[in-house]
Short mmCIF file of C-alpha atoms in Angstrom, two decimals:
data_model
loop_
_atom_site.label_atom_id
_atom_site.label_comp_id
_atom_site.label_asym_id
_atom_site.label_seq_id
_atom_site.Cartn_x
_atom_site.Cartn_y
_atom_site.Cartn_z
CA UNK A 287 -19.50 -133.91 229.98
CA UNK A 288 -17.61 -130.82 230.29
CA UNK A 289 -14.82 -131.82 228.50
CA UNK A 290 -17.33 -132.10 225.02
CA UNK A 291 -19.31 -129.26 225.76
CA UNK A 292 -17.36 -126.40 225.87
CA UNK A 293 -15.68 -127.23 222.86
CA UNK A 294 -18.70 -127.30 220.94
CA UNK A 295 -19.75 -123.68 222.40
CA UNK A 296 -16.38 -122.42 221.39
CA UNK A 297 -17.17 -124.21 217.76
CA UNK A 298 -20.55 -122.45 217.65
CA UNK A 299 -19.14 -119.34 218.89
CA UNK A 300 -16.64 -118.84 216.40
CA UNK A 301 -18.75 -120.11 213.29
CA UNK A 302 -21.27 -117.46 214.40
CA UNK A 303 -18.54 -115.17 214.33
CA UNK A 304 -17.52 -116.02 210.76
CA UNK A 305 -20.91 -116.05 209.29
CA UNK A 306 -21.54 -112.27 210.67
CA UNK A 307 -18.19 -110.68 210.42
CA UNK A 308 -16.83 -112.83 206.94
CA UNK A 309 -18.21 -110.50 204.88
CA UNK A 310 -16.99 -107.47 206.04
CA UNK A 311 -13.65 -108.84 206.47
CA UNK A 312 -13.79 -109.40 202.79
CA UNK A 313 -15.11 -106.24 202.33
CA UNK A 314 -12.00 -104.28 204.18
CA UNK A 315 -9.54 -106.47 201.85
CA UNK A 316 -11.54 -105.00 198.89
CA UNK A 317 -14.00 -107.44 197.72
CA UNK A 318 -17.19 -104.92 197.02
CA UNK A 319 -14.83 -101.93 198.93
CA UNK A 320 -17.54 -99.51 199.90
CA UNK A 321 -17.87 -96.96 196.95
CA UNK A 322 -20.39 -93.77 197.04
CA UNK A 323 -21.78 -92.58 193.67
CA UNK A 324 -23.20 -89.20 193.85
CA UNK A 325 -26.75 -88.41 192.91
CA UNK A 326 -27.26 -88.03 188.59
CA UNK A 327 -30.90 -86.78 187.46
CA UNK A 328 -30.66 -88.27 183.74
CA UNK A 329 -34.39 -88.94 183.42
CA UNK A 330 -35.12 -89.66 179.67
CA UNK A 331 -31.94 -91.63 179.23
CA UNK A 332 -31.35 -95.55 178.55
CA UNK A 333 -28.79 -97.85 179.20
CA UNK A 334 -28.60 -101.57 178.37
CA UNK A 335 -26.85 -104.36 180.47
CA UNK A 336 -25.27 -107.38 178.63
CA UNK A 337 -24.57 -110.67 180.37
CA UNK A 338 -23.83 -114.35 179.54
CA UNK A 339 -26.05 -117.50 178.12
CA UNK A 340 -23.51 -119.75 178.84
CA UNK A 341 -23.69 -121.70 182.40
CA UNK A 342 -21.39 -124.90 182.32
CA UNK A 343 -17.80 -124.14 182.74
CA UNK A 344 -16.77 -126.44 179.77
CA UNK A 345 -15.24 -129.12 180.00
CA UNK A 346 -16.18 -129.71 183.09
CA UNK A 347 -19.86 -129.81 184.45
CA UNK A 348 -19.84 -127.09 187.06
CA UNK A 349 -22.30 -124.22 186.71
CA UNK A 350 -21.18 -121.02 186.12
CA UNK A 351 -23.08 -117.84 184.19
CA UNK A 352 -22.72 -114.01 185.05
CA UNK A 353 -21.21 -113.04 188.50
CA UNK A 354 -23.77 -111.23 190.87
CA UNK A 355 -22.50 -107.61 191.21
CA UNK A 356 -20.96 -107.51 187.87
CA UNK A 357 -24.47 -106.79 186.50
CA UNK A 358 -26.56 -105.54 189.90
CA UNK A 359 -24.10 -102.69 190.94
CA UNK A 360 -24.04 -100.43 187.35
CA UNK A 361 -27.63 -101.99 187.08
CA UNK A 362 -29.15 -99.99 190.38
CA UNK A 363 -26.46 -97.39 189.34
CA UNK A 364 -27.95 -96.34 186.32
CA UNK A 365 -31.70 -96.95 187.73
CA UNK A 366 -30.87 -94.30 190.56
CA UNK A 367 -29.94 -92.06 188.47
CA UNK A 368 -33.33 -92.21 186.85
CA UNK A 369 -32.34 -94.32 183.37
CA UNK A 370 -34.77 -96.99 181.73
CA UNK A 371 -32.76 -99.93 181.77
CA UNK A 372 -33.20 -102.90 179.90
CA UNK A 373 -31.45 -106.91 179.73
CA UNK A 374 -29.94 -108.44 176.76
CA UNK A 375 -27.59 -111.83 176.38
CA UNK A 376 -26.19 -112.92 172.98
CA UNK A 377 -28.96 -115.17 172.55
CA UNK A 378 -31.77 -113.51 174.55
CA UNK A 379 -33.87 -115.57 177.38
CA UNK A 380 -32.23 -116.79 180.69
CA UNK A 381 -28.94 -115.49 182.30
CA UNK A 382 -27.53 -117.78 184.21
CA UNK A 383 -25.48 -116.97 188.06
CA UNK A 384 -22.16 -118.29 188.37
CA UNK A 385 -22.67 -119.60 191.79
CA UNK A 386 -21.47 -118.23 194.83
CA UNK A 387 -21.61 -115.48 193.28
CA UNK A 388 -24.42 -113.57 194.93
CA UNK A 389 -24.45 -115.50 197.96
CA UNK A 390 -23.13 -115.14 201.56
CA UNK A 391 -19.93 -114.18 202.32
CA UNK A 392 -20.01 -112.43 198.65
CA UNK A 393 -23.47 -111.11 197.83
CA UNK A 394 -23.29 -107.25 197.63
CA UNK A 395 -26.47 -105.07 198.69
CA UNK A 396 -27.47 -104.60 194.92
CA UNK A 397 -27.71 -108.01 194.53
CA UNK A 398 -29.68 -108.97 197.85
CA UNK A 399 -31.98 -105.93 196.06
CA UNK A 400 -32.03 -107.19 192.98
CA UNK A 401 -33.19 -110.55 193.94
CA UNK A 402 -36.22 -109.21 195.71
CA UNK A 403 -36.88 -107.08 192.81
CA UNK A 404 -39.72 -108.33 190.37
CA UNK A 405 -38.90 -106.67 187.40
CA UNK A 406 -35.32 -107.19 187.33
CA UNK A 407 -35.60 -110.68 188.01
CA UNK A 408 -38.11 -111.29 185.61
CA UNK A 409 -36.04 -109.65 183.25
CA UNK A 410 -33.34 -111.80 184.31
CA UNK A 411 -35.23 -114.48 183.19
CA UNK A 412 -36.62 -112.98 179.78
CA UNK A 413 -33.52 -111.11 178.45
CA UNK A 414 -33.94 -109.44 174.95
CA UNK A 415 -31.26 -111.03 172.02
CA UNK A 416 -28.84 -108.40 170.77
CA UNK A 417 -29.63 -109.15 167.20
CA UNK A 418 -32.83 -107.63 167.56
CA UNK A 419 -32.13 -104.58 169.78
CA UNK A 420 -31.42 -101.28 168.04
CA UNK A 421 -27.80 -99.65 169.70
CA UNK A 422 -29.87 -96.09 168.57
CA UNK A 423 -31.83 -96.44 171.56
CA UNK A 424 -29.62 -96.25 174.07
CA UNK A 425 -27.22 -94.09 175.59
CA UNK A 426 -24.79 -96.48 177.25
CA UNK A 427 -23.77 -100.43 177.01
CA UNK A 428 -22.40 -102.06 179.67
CA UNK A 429 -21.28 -105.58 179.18
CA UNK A 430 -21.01 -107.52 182.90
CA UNK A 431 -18.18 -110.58 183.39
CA UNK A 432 -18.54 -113.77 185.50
CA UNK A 433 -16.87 -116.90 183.79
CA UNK A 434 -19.89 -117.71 181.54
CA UNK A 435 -18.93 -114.65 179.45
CA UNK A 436 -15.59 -116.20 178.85
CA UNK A 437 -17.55 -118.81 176.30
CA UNK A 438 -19.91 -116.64 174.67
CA UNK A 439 -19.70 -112.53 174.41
CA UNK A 440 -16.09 -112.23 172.20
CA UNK A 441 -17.69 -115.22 169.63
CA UNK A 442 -21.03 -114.01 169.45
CA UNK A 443 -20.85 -112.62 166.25
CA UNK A 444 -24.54 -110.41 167.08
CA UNK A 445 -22.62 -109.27 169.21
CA UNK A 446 -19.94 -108.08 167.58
CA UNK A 447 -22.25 -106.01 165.27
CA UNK A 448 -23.84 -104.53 167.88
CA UNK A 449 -21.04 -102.97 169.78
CA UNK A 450 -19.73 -101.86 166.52
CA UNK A 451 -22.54 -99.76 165.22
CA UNK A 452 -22.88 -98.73 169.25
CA UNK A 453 -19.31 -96.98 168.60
CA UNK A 454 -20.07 -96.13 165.51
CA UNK A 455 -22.78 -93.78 166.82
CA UNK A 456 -20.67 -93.03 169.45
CA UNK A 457 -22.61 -94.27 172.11
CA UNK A 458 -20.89 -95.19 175.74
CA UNK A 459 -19.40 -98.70 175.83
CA UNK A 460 -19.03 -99.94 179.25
CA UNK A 461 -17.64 -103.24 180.57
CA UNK A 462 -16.07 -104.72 183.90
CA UNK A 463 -14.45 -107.98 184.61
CA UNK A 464 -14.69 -110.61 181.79
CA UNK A 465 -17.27 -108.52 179.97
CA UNK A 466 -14.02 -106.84 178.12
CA UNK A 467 -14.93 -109.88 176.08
CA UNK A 468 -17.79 -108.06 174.43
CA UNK A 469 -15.70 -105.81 173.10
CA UNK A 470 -13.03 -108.04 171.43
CA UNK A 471 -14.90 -109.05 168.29
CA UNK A 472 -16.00 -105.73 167.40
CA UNK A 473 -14.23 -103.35 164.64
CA UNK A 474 -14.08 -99.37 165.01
CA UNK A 475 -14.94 -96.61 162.11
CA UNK A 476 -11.49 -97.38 160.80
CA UNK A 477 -11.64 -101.08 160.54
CA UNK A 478 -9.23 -102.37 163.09
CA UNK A 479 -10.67 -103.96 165.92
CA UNK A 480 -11.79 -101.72 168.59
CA UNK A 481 -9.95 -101.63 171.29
CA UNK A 482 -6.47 -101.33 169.24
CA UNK A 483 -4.75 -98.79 170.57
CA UNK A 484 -6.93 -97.95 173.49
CA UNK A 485 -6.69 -97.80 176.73
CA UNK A 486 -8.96 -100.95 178.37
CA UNK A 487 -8.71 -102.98 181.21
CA UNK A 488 -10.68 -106.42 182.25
CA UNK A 489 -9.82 -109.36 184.47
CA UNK A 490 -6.23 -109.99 184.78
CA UNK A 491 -4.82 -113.28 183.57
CA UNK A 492 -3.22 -113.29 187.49
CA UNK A 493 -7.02 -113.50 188.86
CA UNK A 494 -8.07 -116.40 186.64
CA UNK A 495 -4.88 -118.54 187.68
CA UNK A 496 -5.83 -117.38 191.47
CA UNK A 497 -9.15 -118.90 190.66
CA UNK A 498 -8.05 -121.89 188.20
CA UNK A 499 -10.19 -120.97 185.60
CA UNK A 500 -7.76 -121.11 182.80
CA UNK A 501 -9.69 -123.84 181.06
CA UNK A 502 -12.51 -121.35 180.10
CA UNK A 503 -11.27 -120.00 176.11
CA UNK A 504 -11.31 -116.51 176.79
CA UNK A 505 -9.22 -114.66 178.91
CA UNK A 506 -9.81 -110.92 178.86
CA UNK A 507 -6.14 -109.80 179.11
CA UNK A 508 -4.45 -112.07 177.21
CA UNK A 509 -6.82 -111.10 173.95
CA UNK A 510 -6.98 -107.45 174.71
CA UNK A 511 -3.53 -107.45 174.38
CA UNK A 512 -3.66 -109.75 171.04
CA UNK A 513 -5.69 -107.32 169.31
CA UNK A 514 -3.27 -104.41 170.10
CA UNK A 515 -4.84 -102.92 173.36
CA UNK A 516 -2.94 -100.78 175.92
CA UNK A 517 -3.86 -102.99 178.55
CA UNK A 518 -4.32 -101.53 182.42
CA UNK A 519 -4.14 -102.84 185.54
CA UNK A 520 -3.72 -103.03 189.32
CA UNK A 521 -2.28 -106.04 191.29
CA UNK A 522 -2.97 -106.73 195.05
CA UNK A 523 -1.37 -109.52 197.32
CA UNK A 524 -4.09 -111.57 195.66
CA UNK A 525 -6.00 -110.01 192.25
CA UNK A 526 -9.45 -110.50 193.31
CA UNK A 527 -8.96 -107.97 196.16
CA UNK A 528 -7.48 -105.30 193.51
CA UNK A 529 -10.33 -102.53 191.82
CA UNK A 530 -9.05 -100.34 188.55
CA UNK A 531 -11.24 -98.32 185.88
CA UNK A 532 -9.79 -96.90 182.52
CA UNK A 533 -11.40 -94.48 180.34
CA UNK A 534 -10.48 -93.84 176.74
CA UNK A 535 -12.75 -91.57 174.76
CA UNK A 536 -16.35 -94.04 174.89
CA UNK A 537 -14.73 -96.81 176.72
CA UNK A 538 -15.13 -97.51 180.36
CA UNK A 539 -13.85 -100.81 181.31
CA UNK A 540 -13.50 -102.02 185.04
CA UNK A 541 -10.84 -104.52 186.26
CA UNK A 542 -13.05 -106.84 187.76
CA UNK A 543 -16.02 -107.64 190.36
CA UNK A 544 -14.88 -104.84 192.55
CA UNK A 545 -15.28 -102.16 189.89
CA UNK A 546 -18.91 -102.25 188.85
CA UNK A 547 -18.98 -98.95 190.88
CA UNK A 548 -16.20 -96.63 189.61
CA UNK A 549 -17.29 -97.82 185.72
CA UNK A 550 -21.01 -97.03 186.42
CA UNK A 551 -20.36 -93.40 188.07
CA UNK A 552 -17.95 -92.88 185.39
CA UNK A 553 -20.56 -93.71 182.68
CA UNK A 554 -23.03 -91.92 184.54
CA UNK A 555 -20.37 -88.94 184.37
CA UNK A 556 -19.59 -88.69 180.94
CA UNK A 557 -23.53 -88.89 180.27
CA UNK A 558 -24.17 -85.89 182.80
CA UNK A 559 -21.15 -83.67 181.11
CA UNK A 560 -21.89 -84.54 177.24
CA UNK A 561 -24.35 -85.90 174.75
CA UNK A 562 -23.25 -89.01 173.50
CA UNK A 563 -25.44 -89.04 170.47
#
């Protein structure tokens, strides 16, 4: 009996070993990189976080919605620093989770807190619409990416509006990862869209071939650099491990799922050195 039983201790052994030290391996490669924000005291403030409706990766039928720490980290990054934050989708209600997304190896420590947190999961549930949200009462708007927002934040014409009157009023426009999106349909004070001529960065088209994702209709680089963006990026031996945050004037736009924390403390930054109304 030998023969089959130390094989399956060695088996056991080693998936133990995977299920405890998987993440962190991950982590060292740069998936959720450890990142310190210092402390911010900006009592009094609000920001507002904008994910996805959408949760079927059309045309096929697998689920997909926001992605975990695209919307946790600046979330818990702006409620540390003592902001009221609220949730908002295009179409107000439930935000889906692209799955996987917020689960072992990948769940970050903002979203194991999030999930045991009642409020933000019942606002999770019961996000406000954009249409009926006024971009006066907040101080920053940070638009979070997971797949979903590939089918619903650039054609959501609410939107649109929103984020333009936000810049209009020159409020802080934040995004990370596929939420770029949310700033593709809107226009600035001259007309033009946006982000023409600014510096912005968002997924790279790289990450969503590394993922096969290309059937989803919006990729974040390709129409930033349509509507005349200066498009920035970093590149790793695979994109997903790769972290990069621009800043032009009121945009702060994060590569992808590993820089939720550089775009939040750099949002939380500008708000601590200026009034942005």
């Amino acid at each position: 009996m030998t023969w089959i039983v130390v094989p399956i201790l060695v088996l056991a052994l080693l998936a133990i070993l995977i299920y405890l030290y998987l993440p962190r391996i991950l982590n060292m490669l740069g998936i959720h990189k450890h990142y310190t924000i210092p402390d911010f005291d900006l009592k009094g403030r609000r920001a507002l976080v904008i994910c996805t409706n959408h949760d079927k990766l059309d045309p096929s039928d697998k689920k997909t919605g926001a992605f975990g720490s695209e919307f946790t980290v600046p979330y818990y990054a702006f409620v540390n620093a003592g902001l009221e934050v609220d949730m908002a989708s295009p179409k107000g209600g439930e935000i889906p989770i692209q799955p996987g997304s917020w689960s072992w190896p990948l769940a970050s420590d903002d979203d194991k807190r999030f999930m045991a947190d009642k409020k933000a999961m019942h606002d999770l549930h019961n996000s406000k619409a954009v249409a009926d949200l006024d971009p006066a009462d907040y101080d920053a708007i940070f638009m979070a990416g997971g797949w979903g927002a590939a089918y619903d934040l650039m054609q959501s014409e609410e939107l649109s509006d929103f984020v333009t009157r936000a810049n209009a009023q020159g409020k802080i426009l934040g995004s990370v990862c596929h939420g770029a999106l949310g700033l593709c349909g809107a226009t600035g004070v001259d007309g033009e869209p946006l982000v023409k001529g600014r510096r912005v960065t968002g997924v790279t088209n790289n990450q969503i071939n590394t993922f096969g994702i290309a059937i989803t209709p919006k990729h974040p680089e390709e129409e930033l650099r349509k509507l005349g963006a200066i498009y920035e990026c970093q590149h790793a031996f695979r994109d997903p491990f790769a972290t990069h945050t621009t800043i032009d004037g009121n945009l702060i736009t994060g590569q992808n799922q590993n820089s939720g924390y550089e775009a939040a403390h750099r949002i939380l930054e500008k708000m601590a050195t200026q009034r942005n109304v």
